[in-house]
Short mmCIF file of C-alpha atoms in Angstrom, two decimals:
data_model
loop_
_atom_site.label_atom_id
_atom_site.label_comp_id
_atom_site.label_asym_id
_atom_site.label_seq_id
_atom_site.Cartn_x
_atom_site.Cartn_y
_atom_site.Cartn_z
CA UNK A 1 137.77 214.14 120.41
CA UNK A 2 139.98 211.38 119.49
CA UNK A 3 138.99 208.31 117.99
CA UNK A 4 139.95 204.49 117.43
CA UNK A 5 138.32 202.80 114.31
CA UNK A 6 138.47 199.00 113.38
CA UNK A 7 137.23 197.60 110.61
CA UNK A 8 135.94 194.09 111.80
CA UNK A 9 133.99 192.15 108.71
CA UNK A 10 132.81 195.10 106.75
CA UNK A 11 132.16 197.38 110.04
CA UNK A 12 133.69 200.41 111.27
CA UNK A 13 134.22 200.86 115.40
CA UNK A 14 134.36 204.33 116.55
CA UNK A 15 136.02 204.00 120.15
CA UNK A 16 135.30 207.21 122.24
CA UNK A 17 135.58 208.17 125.89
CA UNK A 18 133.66 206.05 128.19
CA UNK A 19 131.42 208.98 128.80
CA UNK A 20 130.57 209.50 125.13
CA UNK A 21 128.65 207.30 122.47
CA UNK A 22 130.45 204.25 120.08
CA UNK A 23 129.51 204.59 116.71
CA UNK A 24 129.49 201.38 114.85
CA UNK A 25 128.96 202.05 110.77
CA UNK A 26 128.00 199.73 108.43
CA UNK A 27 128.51 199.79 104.31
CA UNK A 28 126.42 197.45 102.60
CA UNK A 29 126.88 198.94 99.47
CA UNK A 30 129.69 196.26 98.83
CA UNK A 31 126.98 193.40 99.61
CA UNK A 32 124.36 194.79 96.98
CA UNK A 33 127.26 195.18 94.30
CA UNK A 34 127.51 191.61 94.68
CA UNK A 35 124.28 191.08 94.90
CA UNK A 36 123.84 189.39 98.47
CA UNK A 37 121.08 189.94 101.01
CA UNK A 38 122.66 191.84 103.94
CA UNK A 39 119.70 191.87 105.83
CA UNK A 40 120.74 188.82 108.15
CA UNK A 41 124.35 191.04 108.61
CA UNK A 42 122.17 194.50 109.09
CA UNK A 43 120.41 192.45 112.05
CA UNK A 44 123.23 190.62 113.85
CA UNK A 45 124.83 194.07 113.66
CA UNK A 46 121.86 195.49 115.67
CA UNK A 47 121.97 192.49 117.81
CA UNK A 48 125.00 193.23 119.19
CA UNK A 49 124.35 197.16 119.49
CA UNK A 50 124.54 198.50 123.03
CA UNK A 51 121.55 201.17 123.68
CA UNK A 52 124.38 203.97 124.16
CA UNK A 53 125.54 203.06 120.39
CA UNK A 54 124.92 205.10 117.58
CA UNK A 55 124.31 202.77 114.48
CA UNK A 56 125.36 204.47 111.02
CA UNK A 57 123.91 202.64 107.82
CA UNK A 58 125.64 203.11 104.44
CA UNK A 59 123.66 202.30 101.53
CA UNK A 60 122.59 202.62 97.98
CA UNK A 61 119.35 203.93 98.34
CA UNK A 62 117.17 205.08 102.17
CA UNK A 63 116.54 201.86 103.52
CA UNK A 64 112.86 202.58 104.12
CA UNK A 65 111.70 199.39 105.56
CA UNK A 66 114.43 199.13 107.67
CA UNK A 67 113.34 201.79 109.24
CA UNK A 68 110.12 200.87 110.37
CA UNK A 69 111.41 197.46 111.65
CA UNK A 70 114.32 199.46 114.23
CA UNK A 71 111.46 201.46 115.05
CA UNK A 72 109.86 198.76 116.65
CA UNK A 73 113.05 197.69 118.63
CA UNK A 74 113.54 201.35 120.17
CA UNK A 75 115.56 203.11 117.16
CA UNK A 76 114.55 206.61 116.04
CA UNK A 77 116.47 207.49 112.70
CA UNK A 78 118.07 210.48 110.98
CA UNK A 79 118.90 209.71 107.01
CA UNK A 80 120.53 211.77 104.80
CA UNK A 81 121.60 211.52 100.57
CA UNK A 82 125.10 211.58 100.33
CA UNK A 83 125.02 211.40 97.11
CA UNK A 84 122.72 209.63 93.83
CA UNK A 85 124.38 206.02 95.34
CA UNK A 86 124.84 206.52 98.99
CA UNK A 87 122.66 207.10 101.74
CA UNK A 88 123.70 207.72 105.24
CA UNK A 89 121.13 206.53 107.93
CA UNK A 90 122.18 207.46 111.84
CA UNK A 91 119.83 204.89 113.81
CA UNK A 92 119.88 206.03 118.09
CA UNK A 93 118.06 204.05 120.86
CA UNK A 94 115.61 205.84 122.62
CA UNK A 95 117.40 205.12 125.84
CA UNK A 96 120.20 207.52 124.62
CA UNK A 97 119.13 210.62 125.65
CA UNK A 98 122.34 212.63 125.12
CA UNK A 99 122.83 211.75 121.11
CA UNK A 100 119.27 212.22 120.21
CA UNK A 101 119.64 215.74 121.73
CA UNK A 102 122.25 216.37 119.32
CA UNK A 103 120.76 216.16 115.85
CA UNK A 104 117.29 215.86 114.89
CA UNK A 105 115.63 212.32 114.32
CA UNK A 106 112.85 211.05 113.33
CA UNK A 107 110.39 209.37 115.41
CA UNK A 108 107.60 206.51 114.99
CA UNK A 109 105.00 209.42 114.33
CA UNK A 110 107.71 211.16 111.75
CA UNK A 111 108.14 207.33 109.88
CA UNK A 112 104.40 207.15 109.69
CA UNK A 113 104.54 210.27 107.53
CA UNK A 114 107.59 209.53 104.91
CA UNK A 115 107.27 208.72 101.64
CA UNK A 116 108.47 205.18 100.11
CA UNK A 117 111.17 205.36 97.82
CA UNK A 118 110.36 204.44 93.83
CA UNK A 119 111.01 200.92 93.36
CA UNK A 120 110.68 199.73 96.82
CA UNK A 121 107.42 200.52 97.30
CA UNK A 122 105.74 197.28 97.69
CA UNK A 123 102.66 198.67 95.26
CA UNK A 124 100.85 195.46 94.53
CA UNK A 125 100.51 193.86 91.00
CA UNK A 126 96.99 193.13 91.84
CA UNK A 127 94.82 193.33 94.76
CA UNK A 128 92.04 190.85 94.95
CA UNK A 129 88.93 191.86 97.81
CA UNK A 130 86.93 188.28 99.04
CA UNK A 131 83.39 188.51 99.94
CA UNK A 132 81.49 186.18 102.08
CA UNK A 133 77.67 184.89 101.43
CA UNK A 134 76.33 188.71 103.06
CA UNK A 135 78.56 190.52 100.98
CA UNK A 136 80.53 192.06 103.01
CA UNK A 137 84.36 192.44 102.41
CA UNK A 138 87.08 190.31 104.24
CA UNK A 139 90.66 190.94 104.04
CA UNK A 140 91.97 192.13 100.47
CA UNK A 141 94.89 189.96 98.93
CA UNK A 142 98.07 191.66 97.64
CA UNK A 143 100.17 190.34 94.99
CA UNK A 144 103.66 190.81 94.30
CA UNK A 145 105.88 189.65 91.82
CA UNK A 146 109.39 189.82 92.85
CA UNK A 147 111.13 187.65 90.39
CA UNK A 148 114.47 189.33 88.58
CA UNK A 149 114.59 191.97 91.62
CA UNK A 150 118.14 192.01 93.15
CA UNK A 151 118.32 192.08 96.93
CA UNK A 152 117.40 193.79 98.62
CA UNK A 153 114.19 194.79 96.83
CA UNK A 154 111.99 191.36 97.10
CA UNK A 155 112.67 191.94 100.97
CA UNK A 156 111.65 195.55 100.88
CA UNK A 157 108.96 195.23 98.74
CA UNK A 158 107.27 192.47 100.55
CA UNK A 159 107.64 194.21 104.05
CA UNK A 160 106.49 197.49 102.74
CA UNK A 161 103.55 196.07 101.34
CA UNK A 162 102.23 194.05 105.33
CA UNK A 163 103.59 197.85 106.47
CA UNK A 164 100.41 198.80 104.61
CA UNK A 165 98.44 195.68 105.57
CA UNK A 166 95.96 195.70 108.22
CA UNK A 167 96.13 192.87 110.87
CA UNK A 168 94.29 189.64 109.28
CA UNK A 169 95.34 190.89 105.46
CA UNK A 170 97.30 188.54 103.29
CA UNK A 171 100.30 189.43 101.33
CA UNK A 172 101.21 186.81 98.25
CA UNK A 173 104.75 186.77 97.03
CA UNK A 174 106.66 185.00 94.15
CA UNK A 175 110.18 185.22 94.69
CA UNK A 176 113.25 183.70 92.91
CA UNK A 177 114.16 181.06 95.65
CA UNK A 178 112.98 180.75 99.01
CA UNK A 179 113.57 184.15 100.94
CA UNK A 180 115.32 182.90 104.26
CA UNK A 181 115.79 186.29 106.19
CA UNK A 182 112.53 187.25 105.02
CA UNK A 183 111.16 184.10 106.85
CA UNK A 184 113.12 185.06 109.59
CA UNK A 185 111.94 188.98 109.81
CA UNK A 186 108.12 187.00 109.56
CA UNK A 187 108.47 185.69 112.91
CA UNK A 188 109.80 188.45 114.53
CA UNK A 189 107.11 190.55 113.20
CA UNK A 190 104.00 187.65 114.40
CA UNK A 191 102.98 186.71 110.64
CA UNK A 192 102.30 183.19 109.71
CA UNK A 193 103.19 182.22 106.23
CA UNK A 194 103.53 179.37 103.99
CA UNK A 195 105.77 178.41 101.53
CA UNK A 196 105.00 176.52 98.28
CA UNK A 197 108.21 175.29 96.19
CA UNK A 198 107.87 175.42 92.61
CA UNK A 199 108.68 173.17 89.87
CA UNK A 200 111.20 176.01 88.30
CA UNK A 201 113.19 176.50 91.76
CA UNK A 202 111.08 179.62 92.78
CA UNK A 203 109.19 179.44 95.53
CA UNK A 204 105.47 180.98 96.51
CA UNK A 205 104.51 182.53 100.05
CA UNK A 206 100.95 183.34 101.59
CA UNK A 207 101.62 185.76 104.13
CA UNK A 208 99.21 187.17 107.07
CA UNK A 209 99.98 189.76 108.82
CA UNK A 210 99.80 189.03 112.71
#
């Protein structure tokens, strides 16, 4: 099968046969290096995915997270280690049939079930349970600390952490600066949040889940 690529701002176009799938790749690994947030270029990239695309990841570590999120919008996901710095994630809508027959991926029920990479975890630094005047416990607060992380991690962290959150819970975060596409990801998601600039030029946000 012949094929056509392009690279067009960091992505690879894989032109087939109008009968077969376009695979549009993405390395991010050159964003992290530098240290910049490609979740905002992850997105748009999904944004402008047909459902007949096939959306290949590369990254530094499995983008677990990420995962859940595409889930939502359709995308079941195959990921596999390339190596100790590069993961390959293969992300197919659930409208193509004829890919997804192809390889084996893993579905909402299969996500539920995987593990959260070391680091990214979102594990709280504290978790603090309120009680009202009969005792009974309302929604636990998580804390997380995500100052000196390097993108992605505050990000993955944070939406790991309302992954584990029950609707109503509250998810604190102290991040270097304000986290924009974090923000952004909030609203599509249905939390409300604040956000509390500090004196230092970090910033605080309450988060509850929706």
């Amino acid at each position: 099968m012949d094929q056509t690529k392009h690279e067009l701002t960091g992505m690879d176009v894989s032109h087939m046969s109008s009968t077969d799938n376009r695979i549009i790749e993405l390395d991010v690994r050159p964003h992290l290096s530098k240290k910049l947030e490609p979740f905002q270029l992850i997105m748009n990239t999904v944004k402008g995915l047909d459902p007949m695309d096939v959306f290949v990841l590369h990254a530094p570590f499995k983008p677990t997270p990420l995962l859940g999120i595409l889930k939502m919008r359709g995308y079941s996901h195959s990921s596999e280690r390339v190596n100790a710095e590069h993961w390959r994630t293969t992300f197919v809508h659930r409208k193509n049939k004829t890919w997804s027959k192809e390889g084996t991926f893993h579905t909402a029920k299969d996500l539920n079930q995987e593990e959260t990479p070391t680091g990214c975890a979102g594990e709280p630094d504290s978790t603090e349970f309120t009680y009202s005047s009969d005792e009974m416990p309302l929604s636990p607060t998580i804390t997380l600390d995500n100052r000196g992380l390097e993108p992605p991690q505050p990000m993955m962290r944070t939406l790991a952490a309302l992954k584990r959150c029950e609707p109503g819970q509250t998810v604190l975060i102290h991040n270097d600066r304000v986290p924009v596409f974090l923000m952004e990801e909030l609203n599509n998601l249905g939390c409300s949040y604040t956000v509390e600039d500090q004196a230092d030029g970090t910033a605080k946000l309450r988060i509850v889940k929706g």
